[in-house]
Amino acid sequence: MQKNRLEAFSDGVIAIIITIMVLELKVPHGTDLATLKPLLPVFLSYVLSFIYVGIYWNNHHHLLHATHKVDGKILWANLHLLFWLSLFPFATGWMGENHFTATPTAMYGFVLLMAAIAYYLLQCAIIAQEGRSSLLAQAVGRDWKGKLSPLLYLTAVGLSFVRPWLGSAIYVLVALLWLIPDQRIEQTLTQHEQKS
Amino acid sequence: MQKNRLEAFSDGVIAIIITIMVLELKVPHGTDLATLKPLLPVFLSYVLSFIYVGIYWNNHHHLLHATHKVDGKILWANLHLLFWLSLFPFATGWMGENHFTATPTAMYGFVLLMAAIAYYLLQCAIIAQEGRSSLLAQAVGRDWKGKLSPLLYLTAVGLSFVRPWLGSAIYVLVALLWLIPDQRIEQTLTQHEQKS
Amino acid sequence: MQKNRLEAFSDGVIAIIITIMVLELKVPHGTDLATLKPLLPVFLSYVLSFIYVGIYWNNHHHLLHATHKVDGKILWANLHLLFWLSLFPFATGWMGENHFTATPTAMYGFVLLMAAIAYYLLQCAIIAQEGRSSLLAQAVGRDWKGKLSPLLYLTAVGLSFVRPWLGSAIYVLVALLWLIPDQRIEQTLTQHEQKS
Amino acid sequence: MQKNRLEAFSDGVIAIIITIMVLELKVPHGTDLATLKPLLPVFLSYVLSFIYVGIYWNNHHHLLHATHKVDGKILWANLHLLFWLSLFPFATGWMGENHFTATPTAMYGFVLLMAAIAYYLLQCAIIAQEGRSSLLAQAVGRDWKGKLSPLLYLTAVGLSFVRPWLGSAIYVLVALLWLIPDQRIEQTLTQHEQKS
């Protein structure tokens, strides 16, 4: 019951975030294809962020699927994650409108980094509630993707000031890494369901 | 359970898309009816897109009604569909503000085409999960509307550069074609429910 | 099941409509109370529209509570209602920013009128599905409010061109009339639930 | 059933409010960190309002968890609360863009005050429905936070005209006070669940 409402609220916020990002793609005044050309970097950054928000929604989905009870700590850890996700439209717009230049690209990585940390804290809050021996604790097990991503974001933030395109390339790489849904959780859950 | 959240999230995104399209209808500065006149094409393109999004919501509804389990492929096929739907406000605004001129009209058709392909891929992903002999596989059967629409969109994109109004006319035609809810699925499901 | 998703989608659209109306209340550039003064008519029209959307949500809630099955006609009658409700932010902004002058006030009434007709059509579609002898058909019975409101809106549209404040006064009056939730449906349902 | 839809609608509205506040954080035109500096007060006021909306969502959640039946009074008391919450983006934007000067800071406190009163009225409407001896009536018991907050908001509104930073400091203080979820309700409910 409580969990359902947490999911519904998170779905609402994530649905709005993913949709208002498109508002940065402002309708141009000209009528030929050339007027769309300056919109290309904005469009590409929109695609990237859409995939990232999709990944977060997907993993959030799996994470809460493995959660049984929601307490105050989980509620706030979840709001903390939503806060950083809510900055995606801003970071996306700034990076896109400035054609992937250094500082905006680094800032984009910073927001990705903070969202990753917030997701990690939410995972911790849920494991603390569910217990060390819970299904979820086993499922995340050796969470190499969760541990590698922040390091890659940090590297990308640094590299953005040297070669901005390297920063963006790493963001694309991490997105591809995560595009595969969190099969560890899915598999452990499936195994568990087959046993019971 | 998993399916419910997919529906809820899709409903959220579609609800936002259908509503932010109206933001392109900017409040004019004058106070007489004449100031509304330049808004007429924007309004007409809004009506057309509202109907299209309504059709997608309607068919999405039937499609998921016939789905029993959601896997990673379905999740991403669904997000892919939502991505192209999220470009409707942009395409609508561009076509409306430029009074249905050639390139924006063709672009609108392109977005419709991509959404149609994305819907088809989602259908495939669901049938792959449900099985070739599933209710849904039977229901879509000879999916003439699903196969005809992309061809008509393609034709409309081409014709937009010759006579833009022909492109728009085809969009209206396809919308009318789909306005009738997907009765094949509905009928097969009803027959199935009556049997069981 | 089908009904739940119709409710969820309508709730989503109505929630967005009621919230994006506030975006017309643009943050002023000055810092003293005097800079808020020109916003007063925009604020008042926002309050009025907020109440109207609240009334629609409320009655929509009662209407669907008395509905058992959803067919294609109901789906489209519902989307038709949402379409006219989606024009509330536009009509509200135009009336508010032009300080309740003639044409914008009349236009506001026109949108109210169309929404009222759309609501009536939705009611008819539901009664057609539920049957003449259904609970809902009895409940709406002598629907004096539903019949009176369109007449009052029409009068207000006409009077707006004579004395704009008269138009607005009628909108306030009708809102007050409806603020009382649809007790006929509520009572009939309560009686029914007590019997069974 | 009825309660679920009230929760879903409130979740939708609150999710939109919390997300459109970020639209005030407009994408700057420059590309270095210095262009972000003028956005800092807008960002800080966004953080503060995000926390406040989070608190309201959290408490609303607990409040409705303890509610069993929804009547017309509760529906409208809830819409009244949502109305004041919907003014948060405006009040936040005005305070942030004017760097926490006197009148905008006082106005922010006024909106907080009205939302607090609206929340109190909703609580009263629910207790009136649930009965004086209900679980909720016991749970809110000596509602010192609910009684103290409006007084603090009033003080902050007054102090904003003397020292604007004092007003803001009090808003931060009250937010910290509420960050701890309403454990009285949670505890009483937990005790009750353990008994039964």
Coordinates of C-alpha atoms in Angstrom, one line a residue, chain A residues 1-6 8-9 12-13 16-17 20 23-24 69-73 75-76 78-80 82-84 86-87 89-91 93-95 97-98 101-104 107 161, chain D residues 3-4 7 10-12 14-16 18-20 22-23 25-33 35-36 39 43 46-47 50-51 54-55 57-58 60-62 64-65 178-179 181 186:
Chain A
M1 CA 0.0 0.0 0.0
Q2 CA 2.6 2.6 1.1
K3 CA 5.0 1.2 -1.4
N4 CA 2.4 1.6 -4.2
R5 CA 2.1 5.3 -3.5
L6 CA 5.8 5.8 -3.4
A8 CA 3.1 6.1 -8.2
F9 CA 4.7 9.4 -7.1
G12 CA 4.8 10.8 -11.9
V13 CA 7.9 12.8 -11.2
I16 CA 7.3 14.7 -16.0
I17 CA 11.1 15.0 -16.0
I20 CA 9.7 18.5 -19.9
L23 CA 10.6 21.7 -24.0
E24 CA 14.2 22.7 -24.4
K69 CA 8.2 -2.1 3.4
V70 CA 8.8 1.6 3.1
D71 CA 10.0 3.7 6.1
G72 CA 10.9 7.4 6.5
K73 CA 14.5 6.9 5.4
L75 CA 10.9 8.0 1.4
W76 CA 13.6 10.7 1.8
N78 CA 13.8 8.4 -2.8
L79 CA 13.0 12.2 -2.8
H80 CA 16.7 12.9 -2.8
L82 CA 14.2 12.6 -7.6
F83 CA 15.8 15.9 -6.7
W84 CA 18.9 15.1 -8.7
S86 CA 14.8 16.9 -11.6
L87 CA 18.1 18.7 -12.6
P89 CA 16.4 19.0 -17.9
F90 CA 18.5 21.9 -16.8
A91 CA 21.9 20.1 -17.3
G93 CA 19.6 22.0 -21.9
W94 CA 22.8 23.8 -20.9
M95 CA 25.0 21.1 -22.5
E97 CA 22.5 24.6 -26.3
N98 CA 26.2 25.1 -25.8
T101 CA 31.5 22.7 -24.6
A102 CA 33.7 22.1 -21.5
T103 CA 31.9 23.4 -18.4
P104 CA 28.3 22.4 -19.4
M107 CA 28.2 19.9 -15.1
F161 CA 37.9 20.3 -19.4
Chain D
K3 CA -9.6 7.2 -1.5
N4 CA -7.2 5.7 -4.0
E7 CA -4.3 9.9 -3.5
S10 CA -2.9 14.5 -5.3
D11 CA 0.2 12.6 -6.2
G12 CA -0.1 13.8 -9.8
I14 CA 2.3 17.3 -6.2
A15 CA 4.6 15.5 -8.7
I16 CA 3.9 18.3 -11.3
I18 CA 7.7 19.7 -7.5
T19 CA 8.9 19.3 -11.1
I20 CA 7.8 22.6 -12.7
V22 CA 12.8 23.6 -11.7
L23 CA 11.6 25.4 -14.9
L25 CA 16.0 27.6 -13.2
K26 CA 16.5 28.9 -16.7
V27 CA 19.3 27.6 -18.9
P28 CA 21.9 30.5 -19.0
H29 CA 23.4 31.7 -22.2
G30 CA 27.1 31.7 -21.2
T31 CA 29.3 28.5 -21.0
D32 CA 31.5 29.1 -17.9
L33 CA 30.8 28.6 -14.2
T35 CA 27.1 32.3 -15.7
L36 CA 25.7 29.9 -13.1
L39 CA 21.3 31.3 -10.6
F43 CA 18.7 27.2 -7.0
Y46 CA 14.4 25.6 -5.4
V47 CA 16.1 23.3 -2.9
F50 CA 11.6 20.9 -3.0
I51 CA 12.0 20.0 0.6
G54 CA 8.5 16.7 -0.1
I55 CA 7.4 17.3 3.5
W57 CA 3.7 14.8 0.2
N58 CA 5.1 12.8 3.1
H60 CA -0.3 13.9 3.2
H61 CA 0.7 10.3 2.7
H62 CA 0.5 9.6 6.4
L64 CA -4.6 9.6 4.0
H65 CA -3.1 6.4 5.2
W178 CA 9.3 18.8 9.7
L179 CA 12.0 16.7 7.9
P181 CA 8.3 12.4 9.3
E186 CA 3.3 6.3 12.3

